[in-house]
Short mmCIF file of C-alpha atoms and ligand atoms in Angstrom, two decimals:
data_model
loop_
_atom_site.label_atom_id
_atom_site.label_comp_id
_atom_site.label_asym_id
_atom_site.label_seq_id
_atom_site.Cartn_x
_atom_site.Cartn_y
_atom_site.Cartn_z
CA UNK A 41 68.42 102.38 116.61
CA UNK A 42 71.04 104.88 117.77
CA UNK A 43 74.36 103.70 116.31
CA UNK A 44 76.01 107.11 116.52
CA UNK A 45 79.57 107.55 117.70
CA UNK A 46 82.24 110.21 118.12
CA UNK A 47 85.50 109.59 116.31
CA UNK A 48 88.34 112.15 116.02
CA UNK A 49 85.98 114.80 117.30
CA UNK A 50 83.45 114.07 114.54
CA UNK A 51 79.95 112.77 115.17
CA UNK A 52 79.24 109.85 112.85
CA UNK A 53 75.85 108.16 112.35
CA UNK A 54 77.47 104.75 112.91
CA UNK A 55 81.03 103.47 113.38
CA UNK A 56 81.57 101.88 109.95
CA UNK A 57 84.28 103.61 107.94
CA UNK A 58 85.81 102.55 104.63
CA UNK A 59 89.49 102.04 105.55
CA UNK A 60 92.59 103.12 103.64
CA UNK A 61 92.64 101.20 100.36
CA UNK A 62 91.99 101.52 96.62
CA UNK A 63 88.24 101.60 97.44
CA UNK A 64 88.12 105.39 97.05
CA UNK A 65 90.65 106.02 94.29
CA UNK A 66 88.30 108.06 92.12
CA UNK A 67 85.25 110.22 92.55
CA UNK A 68 82.76 107.61 91.33
CA UNK A 69 84.15 105.16 93.89
CA UNK A 70 83.92 107.82 96.62
CA UNK A 71 80.26 108.44 95.69
CA UNK A 72 79.54 104.69 95.71
CA UNK A 73 80.89 104.43 99.26
CA UNK A 74 78.74 107.32 100.42
CA UNK A 75 75.70 105.76 98.69
CA UNK A 76 76.48 102.45 100.43
CA UNK A 77 76.27 104.26 103.75
CA UNK A 78 79.93 104.64 104.78
CA UNK A 79 80.12 106.98 107.78
CA UNK A 80 83.49 108.29 106.55
CA UNK A 81 86.21 107.35 104.09
CA UNK A 82 89.94 106.97 104.63
CA UNK A 83 91.90 107.45 101.42
CA UNK A 84 94.82 105.19 100.57
CA UNK A 85 98.20 106.43 101.83
CA UNK A 86 100.51 108.93 100.32
CA UNK A 87 104.02 107.76 101.23
CA UNK A 88 106.87 109.76 102.75
CA UNK A 89 109.08 108.48 99.93
CA UNK A 90 106.69 109.76 97.25
CA UNK A 91 106.67 113.21 98.81
CA UNK A 92 110.45 113.26 99.33
CA UNK A 93 111.02 112.33 95.68
CA UNK A 94 108.62 115.00 94.50
CA UNK A 95 110.33 117.60 96.71
CA UNK A 96 113.76 116.48 95.50
CA UNK A 97 112.61 116.74 91.89
CA UNK A 98 111.47 120.32 92.57
CA UNK A 99 114.80 121.27 94.10
CA UNK A 100 117.15 119.75 91.52
CA UNK A 101 114.76 120.40 88.68
CA UNK A 102 114.49 116.85 87.37
CA UNK A 103 111.38 115.30 85.96
CA UNK A 104 110.08 113.11 88.74
CA UNK A 105 107.70 111.40 86.36
CA UNK A 106 110.48 110.35 84.02
CA UNK A 107 112.28 107.64 85.94
CA UNK A 108 115.45 109.67 86.16
CA UNK A 109 116.15 109.91 89.87
CA UNK A 110 119.17 107.67 90.16
CA UNK A 111 119.72 108.95 93.70
CA UNK A 112 116.58 107.25 94.89
CA UNK A 113 116.90 103.88 96.53
CA UNK A 114 116.97 101.11 93.96
CA UNK A 115 114.20 99.36 95.92
CA UNK A 116 111.85 102.27 95.64
CA UNK A 117 108.94 101.59 93.27
CA UNK A 118 108.74 103.69 90.14
CA UNK A 119 106.35 106.64 90.46
CA UNK A 120 104.10 104.81 87.98
CA UNK A 121 103.59 102.02 90.53
CA UNK A 122 101.49 104.38 92.69
CA UNK A 123 97.83 104.85 91.94
CA UNK A 124 98.01 108.47 93.12
CA UNK A 125 100.91 110.92 92.99
CA UNK A 126 101.17 113.75 95.52
CA UNK A 127 99.38 116.34 93.34
CA UNK A 128 96.67 113.91 92.23
CA UNK A 129 96.11 113.09 95.87
CA UNK A 130 95.33 116.68 96.78
CA UNK A 131 93.09 117.01 93.74
CA UNK A 132 91.17 113.89 94.78
CA UNK A 133 90.58 115.35 98.24
CA UNK A 134 89.26 118.57 96.68
CA UNK A 135 86.97 116.70 94.30
CA UNK A 136 85.72 114.35 97.01
CA UNK A 137 84.89 117.25 99.33
CA UNK A 138 82.85 118.83 96.54
CA UNK A 139 81.12 115.55 95.66
CA UNK A 140 80.12 114.00 99.01
CA UNK A 141 79.13 115.17 102.45
CA UNK A 142 80.73 112.43 104.59
CA UNK A 143 84.11 113.13 106.23
CA UNK A 144 87.20 112.45 104.13
CA UNK A 145 90.26 111.27 106.04
CA UNK A 146 93.55 111.56 104.16
CA UNK A 147 96.37 109.14 104.94
CA UNK A 148 100.05 109.93 105.23
CA UNK A 149 102.44 107.02 105.53
CA UNK A 150 105.94 107.57 106.87
CA UNK A 151 108.27 106.69 109.68
CA UNK A 152 110.64 109.51 110.55
CA UNK A 153 110.23 113.22 111.24
CA UNK A 154 111.11 115.36 108.21
CA UNK A 155 110.00 117.84 105.58
CA UNK A 156 107.41 115.43 104.15
CA UNK A 157 105.17 115.99 107.18
CA UNK A 158 104.50 119.49 105.75
CA UNK A 159 102.27 117.68 103.25
CA UNK A 160 99.77 117.30 106.06
CA UNK A 161 99.12 121.04 105.76
CA UNK A 162 98.40 120.73 102.02
CA UNK A 163 96.01 117.86 102.70
CA UNK A 164 94.19 119.94 105.27
CA UNK A 165 94.09 122.93 102.90
CA UNK A 166 92.65 120.68 100.19
CA UNK A 167 89.76 119.99 102.56
CA UNK A 168 90.60 116.77 104.43
CA UNK A 169 88.50 116.54 107.59
CA UNK A 170 91.16 114.52 109.40
CA UNK A 171 94.42 112.72 108.78
CA UNK A 172 95.45 109.17 109.42
CA UNK A 173 99.18 108.89 109.96
CA UNK A 174 100.41 105.38 109.27
CA UNK A 175 103.73 104.73 111.02
CA UNK A 176 104.43 101.39 109.28
CA UNK A 177 108.04 100.47 109.85
CA UNK A 178 110.06 97.27 110.08
CA UNK A 179 113.09 98.15 112.17
CA UNK A 180 116.07 96.13 111.00
CA UNK A 181 119.06 98.14 112.26
CA UNK A 182 120.49 96.54 115.43
CA UNK A 183 122.06 99.89 116.37
CA UNK A 184 118.66 101.55 116.73
CA UNK A 185 116.83 100.80 119.97
CA UNK A 186 113.09 100.51 120.54
CA UNK A 187 113.23 103.74 122.55
CA UNK A 188 114.81 105.60 119.61
CA UNK A 189 112.24 104.26 117.19
CA UNK A 190 109.39 105.24 119.47
CA UNK A 191 110.90 108.70 119.95
CA UNK A 192 111.00 109.17 116.17
CA UNK A 193 107.35 108.17 115.98
CA UNK A 194 106.43 110.64 118.68
CA UNK A 195 108.37 113.44 116.97
CA UNK A 196 106.68 112.61 113.67
CA UNK A 197 103.27 112.92 115.32
CA UNK A 198 104.31 116.21 116.95
CA UNK A 199 105.46 117.57 113.57
CA UNK A 200 102.22 116.64 111.86
CA UNK A 201 100.21 118.06 114.75
CA UNK A 202 102.16 121.31 114.49
CA UNK A 203 101.42 121.50 110.76
CA UNK A 204 97.62 121.17 110.94
CA UNK A 205 94.65 121.97 113.11
CA UNK A 206 92.49 119.06 111.86
CA UNK A 207 92.46 115.90 114.01
CA UNK A 208 95.04 113.20 113.39
CA UNK A 209 94.81 109.47 114.04
CA UNK A 210 97.90 107.29 114.27
CA UNK A 211 97.78 103.84 112.68
CA UNK A 212 100.03 101.47 114.59
CA UNK A 213 101.46 98.01 114.36
CA UNK A 214 100.97 95.58 117.26
CA UNK A 215 104.66 94.71 117.61
CA UNK A 216 106.01 96.80 120.48
CA UNK A 217 107.37 95.58 123.79
CA UNK A 218 105.62 98.46 125.55
CA UNK A 219 102.58 99.21 123.40
CA UNK A 220 100.52 100.62 126.30
CA UNK A 221 103.33 103.06 127.10
CA UNK A 222 103.73 104.08 123.45
CA UNK A 223 99.97 104.61 123.16
CA UNK A 224 100.05 106.95 126.16
CA UNK A 225 103.05 108.86 124.78
CA UNK A 226 101.33 109.29 121.40
CA UNK A 227 98.29 110.49 123.28
CA UNK A 228 100.45 113.07 125.06
CA UNK A 229 102.05 114.06 121.74
CA UNK A 230 98.57 115.07 120.59
CA UNK A 231 97.28 112.07 118.62
CA UNK A 232 93.50 112.45 118.46
CA UNK A 233 92.98 108.80 117.57
CA UNK A 234 94.75 105.44 117.48
CA UNK A 235 94.02 102.92 114.76
CA UNK A 236 94.74 99.28 115.67
CA UNK A 237 96.46 97.69 113.70
CA UNK A 238 98.45 97.61 110.48
CA UNK A 239 98.60 94.21 108.84
CA UNK A 240 102.03 92.90 107.95
CA UNK A 241 102.39 91.77 104.40
CA UNK A 242 104.91 88.98 104.65
CA UNK A 243 106.23 87.81 101.29
CA UNK A 244 106.44 84.07 100.70
CA UNK A 245 109.45 82.49 98.97
CA UNK A 246 109.44 80.82 95.56
CA UNK A 247 112.05 78.14 96.26
CA UNK A 248 112.70 77.36 92.59
CA UNK A 249 112.95 80.88 91.21
CA UNK A 250 114.60 82.08 94.44
CA UNK A 251 112.37 85.11 94.53
CA UNK A 252 110.15 86.73 97.12
CA UNK A 253 106.48 86.28 96.24
CA UNK A 254 104.22 89.19 97.11
CA UNK A 255 100.59 88.19 97.32
CA UNK A 256 98.14 90.42 99.12
CA UNK A 257 95.69 88.16 100.94
CA UNK A 258 92.48 89.69 102.17
CA UNK A 259 91.65 89.25 105.85
CA UNK A 260 88.91 87.29 107.60
CA UNK A 261 87.29 87.80 111.01
CA UNK A 262 89.99 85.75 112.79
CA UNK A 263 92.34 88.76 112.45
CA UNK A 264 90.01 90.76 114.64
CA UNK A 265 91.05 88.93 117.83
CA UNK A 266 94.45 90.61 118.12
CA UNK A 267 92.72 93.99 117.74
CA UNK A 268 90.07 93.13 120.35
CA UNK A 269 92.76 92.12 122.79
CA UNK A 270 94.61 95.44 122.54
CA UNK A 271 91.48 97.51 122.28
CA UNK A 272 90.39 95.99 125.62
CA UNK A 273 93.77 96.90 127.14
CA UNK A 274 93.99 100.49 125.82
CA UNK A 275 90.35 101.53 126.11
CA UNK A 276 89.89 103.94 129.00
CA UNK A 277 93.64 104.48 129.32
CA UNK A 278 94.07 107.04 126.53
CA UNK A 279 92.23 110.25 125.65
CA UNK A 280 92.50 109.48 121.92
CA UNK A 281 89.53 107.91 120.20
CA UNK A 282 90.09 104.33 119.10
CA UNK A 283 89.47 102.59 115.80
CA UNK A 284 89.87 98.98 114.76
CA UNK A 285 91.23 98.04 111.37
CA UNK A 286 91.76 94.38 110.50
CA UNK A 287 89.22 91.59 110.44
CA UNK A 288 86.00 93.63 110.54
CA UNK A 289 83.63 91.74 108.24
CA UNK A 290 80.26 91.38 110.01
CA UNK A 291 77.93 93.16 112.43
CA UNK A 292 79.14 90.85 115.20
CA UNK A 293 82.71 91.99 114.53
CA UNK A 294 81.56 95.60 114.98
CA UNK A 295 79.77 94.71 118.22
CA UNK A 296 82.83 92.93 119.63
CA UNK A 297 85.07 95.87 118.69
CA UNK A 298 82.64 98.31 120.33
CA UNK A 299 82.41 96.20 123.48
CA UNK A 300 86.19 96.32 123.83
CA UNK A 301 86.09 100.12 123.43
CA UNK A 302 86.27 101.00 119.72
CA UNK A 303 84.68 104.27 118.58
CA UNK A 304 85.06 103.35 114.92
CA UNK A 305 85.55 100.21 112.87
CA UNK A 306 87.24 100.32 109.50
CA UNK A 307 86.49 97.86 106.73
CA UNK A 308 88.59 97.06 103.68
CA UNK A 309 88.80 93.34 102.84
CA UNK A 310 85.07 92.78 103.31
CA UNK A 311 84.27 95.64 100.91
CA UNK A 312 86.87 94.56 98.36
CA UNK A 313 85.43 91.04 98.45
CA UNK A 314 81.69 91.85 98.55
CA UNK A 315 81.50 95.34 97.06
CA UNK A 316 80.64 98.62 98.83
CA UNK A 317 76.97 97.59 99.30
CA UNK A 318 78.20 95.19 102.01
CA UNK A 319 78.52 98.25 104.25
CA UNK A 320 74.75 98.79 104.20
CA UNK A 321 74.11 95.12 105.06
CA UNK A 322 76.44 95.30 108.07
CA UNK A 323 74.85 98.53 109.35
CA UNK A 324 71.39 97.05 109.01
CA UNK A 325 72.48 93.76 110.69
CA UNK A 326 73.98 95.85 113.47
CA UNK A 327 70.69 97.63 114.16
CA UNK A 328 68.77 94.35 114.02
CA UNK A 329 71.16 92.65 116.48
CA UNK A 330 70.98 95.50 118.98
CA UNK A 331 67.19 95.54 118.83
CA UNK A 332 66.94 91.77 119.24
CA UNK A 333 69.29 91.85 122.22
CA UNK A 334 67.50 94.81 123.80
CA UNK A 335 70.24 97.40 123.61
CA UNK A 336 69.09 101.00 123.24
CA UNK A 337 72.19 102.30 121.55
CA UNK A 338 75.64 101.23 120.47
CA UNK A 339 77.17 103.76 122.90
CA UNK A 340 75.60 101.88 125.81
CA UNK A 341 77.82 98.83 125.23
CA UNK A 342 81.05 100.70 124.37
CA UNK A 343 83.91 99.46 126.52
CA UNK A 344 81.79 97.07 128.61
CA UNK A 345 84.36 94.34 127.82
CA UNK A 346 87.50 96.42 128.28
CA UNK A 347 90.02 95.71 131.01
CA UNK A 348 90.00 99.21 132.45
CA UNK A 349 88.36 98.17 135.71
CA UNK A 350 90.47 95.03 136.12
CA UNK A 351 92.78 95.89 139.08
CA UNK A 352 95.87 94.15 137.68
CA UNK A 353 95.52 93.70 133.89
CA UNK A 354 99.01 92.24 133.55
CA UNK A 355 98.29 89.44 136.05
CA UNK A 356 94.91 88.93 134.36
CA UNK A 357 96.59 88.60 130.96
CA UNK A 358 99.08 86.09 132.35
CA UNK A 359 96.33 84.07 133.98
CA UNK A 360 94.46 83.99 130.67
CA UNK A 361 97.59 82.78 128.91
CA UNK A 362 98.06 79.93 131.40
CA UNK A 363 94.39 78.95 131.29
CA UNK A 364 94.45 78.98 127.49
CA UNK A 365 97.40 76.56 127.41
CA UNK A 366 95.79 74.28 130.00
CA UNK A 367 92.47 74.25 128.11
CA UNK A 368 93.70 71.96 125.33
CA UNK A 369 92.13 68.53 125.72
CA UNK A 370 93.14 66.87 122.46
C1 LIG B 809 94.59 96.50 98.55
C2 LIG B 809 94.86 97.19 99.86
C3 LIG B 809 95.47 98.43 99.88
C4 LIG B 809 95.72 99.06 101.11
N1 LIG B 809 96.32 100.28 101.12
C5 LIG B 809 96.56 100.90 102.30
C6 LIG B 809 97.14 102.18 102.34
O1 LIG B 809 97.44 102.80 101.33
N2 LIG B 809 97.38 102.72 103.58
C7 LIG B 809 97.05 102.09 104.74
O2 LIG B 809 97.25 102.64 105.83
N3 LIG B 809 96.48 100.86 104.73
C8 LIG B 809 96.24 100.27 103.54
N4 LIG B 809 95.67 99.03 103.53
C9 LIG B 809 95.36 98.37 104.81
C10 LIG B 809 93.91 98.57 105.18
O3 LIG B 809 93.60 99.95 105.40
C11 LIG B 809 93.51 97.79 106.44
O4 LIG B 809 94.22 98.31 107.56
C12 LIG B 809 93.81 96.31 106.34
O5 LIG B 809 93.41 95.80 105.07
C13 LIG B 809 93.08 95.54 107.43
O6 LIG B 809 91.69 95.73 107.35
P1 LIG B 809 90.70 94.63 106.69
O7 LIG B 809 90.83 93.39 107.50
O8 LIG B 809 89.34 95.27 106.80
O9 LIG B 809 91.15 94.43 105.28
C14 LIG B 809 95.38 98.40 102.32
C15 LIG B 809 94.75 97.15 102.27
C16 LIG B 809 94.48 96.55 101.07
C17 LIG B 809 93.80 95.20 101.07
#
């Protein structure tokens, strides 16, 4: 069965990618993902703050690894909290490129344009085939408008694009008033791919200890629906290739994502829960489903459930909303 796809200008044998996570933190883990059939691997993120601290340490000649940078925000985790420091990150890219033949996508995580985006060049020089730029940000300053925030995102993408010639994908959150507009502007700024969506890790509250409780819950397939919705809206409207992250656990999840227009589907929770070998099961289930349902290739169904041909998607969305509310029958 032909499951091949094009993502970020790369031809992949199938759309299943290991998403940004601890799944590929060392070379043995990278090899295990390739053996399990991953079409590509996204490394966990290197954060703007990590790079800025490293650069600051270079300039003022302090030991970044000794926790001596009093200037840093008191909220900022100690360097030891990160599985990979900036130099280790580059070394892991180099080692992975020597060890496996599948594409390695490095991940940079930051929110504002600045010197840290230069790190993209080092990642490319270390051998990364592509970059995923995660623009995770919770905007809390009432003086900063949505337009300003979006402009900063666009400038960040432009800076990274200017630093490298490898493709870059932008990982977004779903919470924008004008997501379709932002997607088009990122497209124009040169994003080669859009990755929908970041999950928001919302701390709970321990009401006795009066502390925030951080527990990272893994996803299930119900989280896919938000991604399908936006994939259906954006597919056909941007040049960038599209990937889903969030709620991809089964072959049916991959099929739904492809039908709404996805070129790639990233998996994290399912692999953390079931082990890397789950990837092979999903790919084989995918082939079996296509054969049973008489599809000749995955490409044939791509975007057949998107809203591109719907004359007035906004009215269609509103109609769906009303119908959904009226559908409840107790
Ligand atoms: C333990 C863990 C670590 C993660 N680390 C990163 C990261 O460093 N950068 C990033 O962009 N996403 C990170 N993610 C988010 C995943 O890449 C993915 O977008 C999210 O888990 C949703 O996909 P899933 O439903 O397949 O888990 C992480 C997720 C988990 C569970």
